[in-house]
mmCIF file of C-alpha atoms and ligand atoms in Angstrom:
data_model
loop_
_atom_site.group_PDB
_atom_site.id
_atom_site.type_symbol
_atom_site.label_atom_id
_atom_site.label_comp_id
_atom_site.label_asym_id
_atom_site.label_seq_id
_atom_site.Cartn_x
_atom_site.Cartn_y
_atom_site.Cartn_z
ATOM 1 C CA UNK A 1 106.897 94.022 90.717
ATOM 2 C CA UNK A 2 106.998 97.778 91.327
ATOM 3 C CA UNK A 3 109.328 100.849 90.452
ATOM 4 C CA UNK A 4 109.583 104.121 92.377
ATOM 5 C CA UNK A 5 110.463 106.766 90.205
ATOM 6 C CA UNK A 6 112.496 109.357 92.932
ATOM 7 C CA UNK A 7 113.359 113.081 91.537
ATOM 8 C CA UNK A 8 112.729 116.577 91.514
ATOM 9 C CA UNK A 9 109.708 118.294 89.455
ATOM 10 C CA UNK A 10 110.626 118.255 85.912
ATOM 11 C CA UNK A 11 112.971 115.105 86.013
ATOM 12 C CA UNK A 12 111.031 113.463 83.750
ATOM 13 C CA UNK A 13 109.159 110.824 85.998
ATOM 14 C CA UNK A 14 106.068 111.384 84.479
ATOM 15 C CA UNK A 15 107.156 110.719 80.986
ATOM 16 C CA UNK A 16 109.416 107.935 81.750
ATOM 17 C CA UNK A 17 106.899 106.304 83.577
ATOM 18 C CA UNK A 18 104.145 106.718 80.847
ATOM 19 C CA UNK A 19 106.612 105.113 78.464
ATOM 20 C CA UNK A 20 107.304 102.412 80.939
ATOM 21 C CA UNK A 21 103.816 101.739 81.724
ATOM 22 C CA UNK A 22 102.772 101.467 77.781
ATOM 23 C CA UNK A 23 105.992 98.864 77.382
ATOM 24 C CA UNK A 24 104.881 96.675 80.217
ATOM 25 C CA UNK A 25 101.586 97.363 80.985
ATOM 26 C CA UNK A 26 102.412 97.742 84.655
ATOM 27 C CA UNK A 27 99.816 100.610 86.156
ATOM 28 C CA UNK A 28 101.324 104.447 86.596
ATOM 29 C CA UNK A 29 100.429 105.797 89.666
ATOM 30 C CA UNK A 30 100.824 109.195 89.790
ATOM 31 C CA UNK A 31 99.766 111.072 93.362
ATOM 32 C CA UNK A 32 99.963 114.536 91.609
ATOM 33 C CA UNK A 33 97.731 113.726 88.974
ATOM 34 C CA UNK A 34 95.240 111.832 91.504
ATOM 35 C CA UNK A 35 95.361 115.229 93.572
ATOM 36 C CA UNK A 36 94.536 117.084 90.381
ATOM 37 C CA UNK A 37 91.597 114.681 89.862
ATOM 38 C CA UNK A 38 90.412 115.196 92.962
ATOM 39 C CA UNK A 39 90.743 119.424 92.538
ATOM 40 C CA UNK A 40 88.735 118.805 89.298
ATOM 41 C CA UNK A 41 86.401 116.776 90.846
ATOM 42 C CA UNK A 42 86.159 118.933 93.518
ATOM 43 C CA UNK A 43 85.603 116.322 96.056
ATOM 44 C CA UNK A 44 86.886 117.193 100.151
ATOM 45 C CA UNK A 45 90.445 116.076 99.481
ATOM 46 C CA UNK A 46 90.519 117.834 96.080
ATOM 47 C CA UNK A 47 89.295 121.379 97.950
ATOM 48 C CA UNK A 48 91.688 120.764 100.356
ATOM 49 C CA UNK A 49 94.690 119.968 98.087
ATOM 50 C CA UNK A 50 94.110 122.808 96.192
ATOM 51 C CA UNK A 51 95.771 125.617 97.717
ATOM 52 C CA UNK A 52 98.226 123.191 98.777
ATOM 53 C CA UNK A 53 99.371 122.341 95.759
ATOM 54 C CA UNK A 54 99.285 125.420 94.109
ATOM 55 C CA UNK A 55 101.312 126.952 96.565
ATOM 56 C CA UNK A 56 103.947 124.132 95.987
ATOM 57 C CA UNK A 57 103.960 122.928 99.358
ATOM 58 C CA UNK A 58 103.262 119.270 100.497
ATOM 59 C CA UNK A 59 100.032 117.974 101.810
ATOM 60 C CA UNK A 60 100.297 116.204 104.841
ATOM 61 C CA UNK A 61 101.764 112.425 105.223
ATOM 62 C CA UNK A 62 99.029 111.143 107.254
ATOM 63 C CA UNK A 63 96.712 111.967 103.876
ATOM 64 C CA UNK A 64 99.456 110.569 101.223
ATOM 65 C CA UNK A 65 99.916 107.546 102.621
ATOM 66 C CA UNK A 66 95.945 106.898 103.252
ATOM 67 C CA UNK A 67 95.764 107.441 99.329
ATOM 68 C CA UNK A 68 98.720 105.340 99.026
ATOM 69 C CA UNK A 69 97.610 102.156 100.910
ATOM 70 C CA UNK A 70 94.084 102.512 99.439
ATOM 71 C CA UNK A 71 95.237 102.382 95.982
ATOM 72 C CA UNK A 72 97.912 99.606 96.786
ATOM 73 C CA UNK A 73 94.983 97.051 97.370
ATOM 74 C CA UNK A 74 93.723 96.826 93.865
ATOM 75 C CA UNK A 75 94.314 93.560 92.410
ATOM 76 C CA UNK A 76 95.768 94.538 89.534
ATOM 77 C CA UNK A 77 98.802 96.146 91.022
ATOM 78 C CA UNK A 78 99.994 92.573 91.234
ATOM 79 C CA UNK A 79 100.820 92.903 87.182
ATOM 80 C CA UNK A 80 103.024 95.533 88.503
ATOM 81 C CA UNK A 81 103.213 98.965 89.239
ATOM 82 C CA UNK A 82 105.068 102.467 88.776
ATOM 83 C CA UNK A 83 104.667 104.803 91.673
ATOM 84 C CA UNK A 84 105.501 108.494 90.500
ATOM 85 C CA UNK A 85 105.646 111.482 93.235
ATOM 86 C CA UNK A 86 105.524 108.868 96.169
ATOM 87 C CA UNK A 87 107.427 108.870 98.776
ATOM 88 C CA UNK A 88 108.567 112.848 98.702
ATOM 89 C CA UNK A 89 109.313 112.569 102.627
ATOM 90 C CA UNK A 90 111.197 110.146 104.698
ATOM 91 C CA UNK A 91 107.866 109.185 107.025
ATOM 92 C CA UNK A 92 106.267 108.033 103.622
ATOM 93 C CA UNK A 93 109.242 106.177 102.429
ATOM 94 C CA UNK A 94 108.803 104.400 105.742
ATOM 95 C CA UNK A 95 104.975 103.786 105.830
ATOM 96 C CA UNK A 96 105.648 102.628 102.048
ATOM 97 C CA UNK A 97 107.796 99.997 103.182
ATOM 98 C CA UNK A 98 105.517 98.885 105.978
ATOM 99 C CA UNK A 99 102.401 98.941 103.384
ATOM 100 C CA UNK A 100 104.252 96.962 100.652
ATOM 101 C CA UNK A 101 105.728 94.275 103.566
ATOM 102 C CA UNK A 102 102.319 94.082 104.341
ATOM 103 C CA UNK A 103 100.648 93.541 101.159
ATOM 104 C CA UNK A 104 103.860 91.077 100.133
ATOM 105 C CA UNK A 105 104.908 93.225 97.434
ATOM 106 C CA UNK A 106 108.467 92.348 96.157
ATOM 107 C CA UNK A 107 110.896 92.299 93.278
ATOM 108 C CA UNK A 108 111.322 96.422 93.527
ATOM 109 C CA UNK A 109 113.859 99.358 92.174
ATOM 110 C CA UNK A 110 114.062 102.854 92.834
ATOM 111 C CA UNK A 111 115.179 104.792 90.026
ATOM 112 C CA UNK A 112 116.973 108.058 90.881
ATOM 113 C CA UNK A 113 116.532 111.266 88.544
ATOM 114 C CA UNK A 114 119.341 113.188 88.259
ATOM 115 C CA UNK A 115 118.754 116.996 86.524
ATOM 116 C CA UNK A 116 120.942 120.201 87.728
ATOM 117 C CA UNK A 117 118.234 122.527 89.093
ATOM 118 C CA UNK A 118 119.299 125.049 86.253
ATOM 119 C CA UNK A 119 117.574 122.855 83.881
ATOM 120 C CA UNK A 120 114.837 121.780 86.100
ATOM 121 C CA UNK A 121 113.727 125.509 86.349
ATOM 122 C CA UNK A 122 114.356 125.942 82.501
ATOM 123 C CA UNK A 123 111.857 122.657 81.715
ATOM 124 C CA UNK A 124 109.276 123.263 84.579
ATOM 125 C CA UNK A 125 108.310 127.328 83.018
ATOM 126 C CA UNK A 126 108.424 125.809 79.891
ATOM 127 C CA UNK A 127 105.701 123.059 79.971
ATOM 128 C CA UNK A 128 102.439 123.275 79.723
ATOM 129 C CA UNK A 129 99.726 120.452 80.588
ATOM 130 C CA UNK A 130 96.142 119.505 78.571
ATOM 131 C CA UNK A 131 93.305 120.378 81.019
ATOM 132 C CA UNK A 132 91.438 117.389 79.193
ATOM 133 C CA UNK A 133 94.203 114.787 79.687
ATOM 134 C CA UNK A 134 96.416 116.068 82.181
ATOM 135 C CA UNK A 135 99.433 115.163 79.682
ATOM 136 C CA UNK A 136 102.534 117.300 79.615
ATOM 137 C CA UNK A 137 104.020 118.833 76.650
ATOM 138 C CA UNK A 138 106.999 121.142 76.006
ATOM 139 C CA UNK A 139 106.752 124.463 74.380
ATOM 140 C CA UNK A 140 108.755 123.225 71.536
ATOM 141 C CA UNK A 141 106.642 120.110 71.507
ATOM 142 C CA UNK A 142 103.197 122.350 71.326
ATOM 143 C CA UNK A 143 104.107 124.895 68.837
ATOM 144 C CA UNK A 144 101.240 126.262 67.281
ATOM 145 C CA UNK A 145 99.110 123.234 67.718
ATOM 146 C CA UNK A 146 95.602 124.298 68.903
ATOM 147 C CA UNK A 147 94.757 120.316 69.549
ATOM 148 C CA UNK A 148 96.279 118.359 72.272
ATOM 149 C CA UNK A 149 98.503 115.363 70.691
ATOM 150 C CA UNK A 150 97.247 112.817 73.221
ATOM 151 C CA UNK A 151 94.005 113.500 73.338
ATOM 152 C CA UNK A 152 92.861 115.406 70.747
ATOM 153 C CA UNK A 153 91.170 118.464 72.912
ATOM 154 C CA UNK A 154 90.993 121.920 71.392
ATOM 155 C CA UNK A 155 92.782 124.757 73.235
ATOM 156 C CA UNK A 156 93.302 122.971 76.094
ATOM 157 C CA UNK A 157 97.207 123.797 77.083
ATOM 158 C CA UNK A 158 97.487 125.466 80.400
ATOM 159 C CA UNK A 159 100.172 126.523 82.724
ATOM 160 C CA UNK A 160 99.873 124.366 86.293
ATOM 161 C CA UNK A 161 99.731 127.422 88.806
ATOM 162 C CA UNK A 162 102.634 125.334 90.375
ATOM 163 C CA UNK A 163 104.995 125.710 87.053
ATOM 164 C CA UNK A 164 105.163 129.252 87.674
ATOM 165 C CA UNK A 165 108.757 130.276 88.534
ATOM 166 C CA UNK A 166 107.610 131.633 92.356
ATOM 167 C CA UNK A 167 106.592 128.290 93.189
ATOM 168 C CA UNK A 168 108.991 126.192 91.250
ATOM 169 C CA UNK A 169 111.392 127.648 93.199
ATOM 170 C CA UNK A 170 110.002 127.239 96.392
ATOM 171 C CA UNK A 171 109.076 123.453 95.299
ATOM 172 C CA UNK A 172 112.711 123.081 94.299
ATOM 173 C CA UNK A 173 113.721 124.132 97.791
ATOM 174 C CA UNK A 174 111.194 121.529 99.374
ATOM 175 C CA UNK A 175 112.710 118.723 96.975
ATOM 176 C CA UNK A 176 116.091 119.598 98.015
ATOM 177 C CA UNK A 177 115.428 119.847 102.004
ATOM 178 C CA UNK A 178 112.428 117.361 102.627
ATOM 179 C CA UNK A 179 112.351 115.066 99.424
ATOM 180 C CA UNK A 180 116.467 114.090 98.831
ATOM 181 C CA UNK A 181 116.712 112.910 102.397
ATOM 182 C CA UNK A 182 114.452 110.130 101.126
ATOM 183 C CA UNK A 183 117.340 108.673 99.125
ATOM 184 C CA UNK A 184 119.977 108.110 101.925
ATOM 185 C CA UNK A 185 116.822 106.277 103.736
ATOM 186 C CA UNK A 186 117.166 103.782 100.914
ATOM 187 C CA UNK A 187 120.742 103.973 100.048
ATOM 188 C CA UNK A 188 122.075 100.605 100.903
ATOM 189 C CA UNK A 189 119.016 98.839 101.702
ATOM 190 C CA UNK A 190 117.248 99.061 98.179
ATOM 191 C CA UNK A 191 118.130 98.212 94.612
ATOM 192 C CA UNK A 192 118.483 101.755 93.564
ATOM 193 C CA UNK A 193 119.719 102.914 90.607
ATOM 194 C CA UNK A 194 121.108 106.390 89.196
ATOM 195 C CA UNK A 195 119.660 107.947 86.014
ATOM 196 C CA UNK A 196 121.180 110.677 83.971
ATOM 197 C CA UNK A 197 117.617 112.705 83.295
ATOM 198 C CA UNK A 198 119.841 114.948 81.167
ATOM 199 C CA UNK A 199 119.731 112.201 78.205
ATOM 200 C CA UNK A 200 117.478 112.592 75.709
ATOM 201 C CA UNK A 201 113.979 110.845 76.513
ATOM 202 C CA UNK A 202 114.898 107.418 74.351
ATOM 203 C CA UNK A 203 117.983 106.785 75.978
ATOM 204 C CA UNK A 204 116.729 106.965 79.629
ATOM 205 C CA UNK A 205 114.009 104.866 78.490
ATOM 206 C CA UNK A 206 116.678 102.319 77.102
ATOM 207 C CA UNK A 207 118.465 102.582 80.531
ATOM 208 C CA UNK A 208 115.314 101.714 82.528
ATOM 209 C CA UNK A 209 114.246 98.800 79.923
ATOM 210 C CA UNK A 210 117.330 97.377 81.004
ATOM 211 C CA UNK A 211 116.704 97.293 84.982
ATOM 212 C CA UNK A 212 113.229 96.674 84.209
ATOM 213 C CA UNK A 213 113.992 93.613 82.180
ATOM 214 C CA UNK A 214 116.737 92.196 84.683
ATOM 215 C CA UNK A 215 114.118 92.696 87.544
ATOM 216 C CA UNK A 216 111.569 90.581 85.440
ATOM 217 C CA UNK A 217 113.812 88.013 84.715
ATOM 218 C CA UNK A 218 114.832 87.621 88.456
ATOM 219 C CA UNK A 219 111.096 87.876 89.569
ATOM 220 C CA UNK A 220 110.316 84.577 87.083
HETATM 221 P P1 AMP B 301 103.544 116.052 90.807
HETATM 222 O O1 AMP B 301 102.741 116.197 90.099
HETATM 223 O O2 AMP B 301 104.071 114.819 91.050
HETATM 224 O O3 AMP B 301 104.943 117.376 90.690
HETATM 225 O O4 AMP B 301 102.783 116.804 92.335
HETATM 226 C C1 AMP B 301 102.148 118.284 92.296
HETATM 227 C C2 AMP B 301 101.716 118.402 93.432
HETATM 228 O O5 AMP B 301 101.245 117.576 94.638
HETATM 229 C C3 AMP B 301 102.982 118.266 94.745
HETATM 230 O O6 AMP B 301 103.482 119.877 94.680
HETATM 231 C C4 AMP B 301 102.342 118.384 96.185
HETATM 232 O O7 AMP B 301 101.962 119.829 96.547
HETATM 233 C C5 AMP B 301 101.157 117.645 95.815
HETATM 234 N N1 AMP B 301 101.859 116.150 96.170
HETATM 235 C C6 AMP B 301 101.967 115.049 94.887
HETATM 236 N N2 AMP B 301 102.519 113.966 95.714
HETATM 237 C C7 AMP B 301 102.606 114.266 97.062
HETATM 238 C C8 AMP B 301 103.377 113.523 98.344
HETATM 239 N N3 AMP B 301 103.720 112.046 97.959
HETATM 240 N N4 AMP B 301 103.202 114.005 99.742
HETATM 241 C C9 AMP B 301 102.801 115.197 99.823
HETATM 242 N N5 AMP B 301 102.359 116.037 98.257
HETATM 243 C C10 AMP B 301 102.212 115.482 97.426
#
């Protein structure tokens, strides 16, 4: 069983993926987090990814497809997984479809998060990440905290280089031009649900729980 969370940067995919993962025990696979981890470790992939990511561009499809192919072969994913940030191009979507079929994964849903662009810019410029655990928080949540509410690290908040306004505009343009066509790729053939990402976090989660519960019932 798997969920594909689809939506622009800042639409709430990561937040919801963590909530779903906690409730159902599905593994949260965030390609952005995987890449940031490689950057932190200074691996060859990380060195290549660093510049591309901070300029708001996408990594090449063949690299990303390779990463996902390897990840999806891990046995614990049979219990369920959540894809957050992949696929981001039509050719990634086509490759994913092949990999899922080859590895006999079934019972998947696609959740399309919709949030208007002004709100996305507003959320992204105001969010901060924890350097230690990578969790994302809004400025409101942080207030004058010095410790990360998730991992307890001190003075670990920072603005991701790709969350600066100029880079955000570029990421949103790439989303519109390159990533959005993925929805057309799935339309008609997949179990696709539109999620209003402007709703409060708990309402979005509630809507997703209903979809996942129905999926679990179908799969058993
Ligand atoms: P995210 O945290 O999902 O917003 O991803 C951060 C950055 O990682 C993106 O702006 C891209 O540079 C890179 N990235 C993550 N996932 C992908 C993907 N599926 N294809 C290409 N680049 C990606």
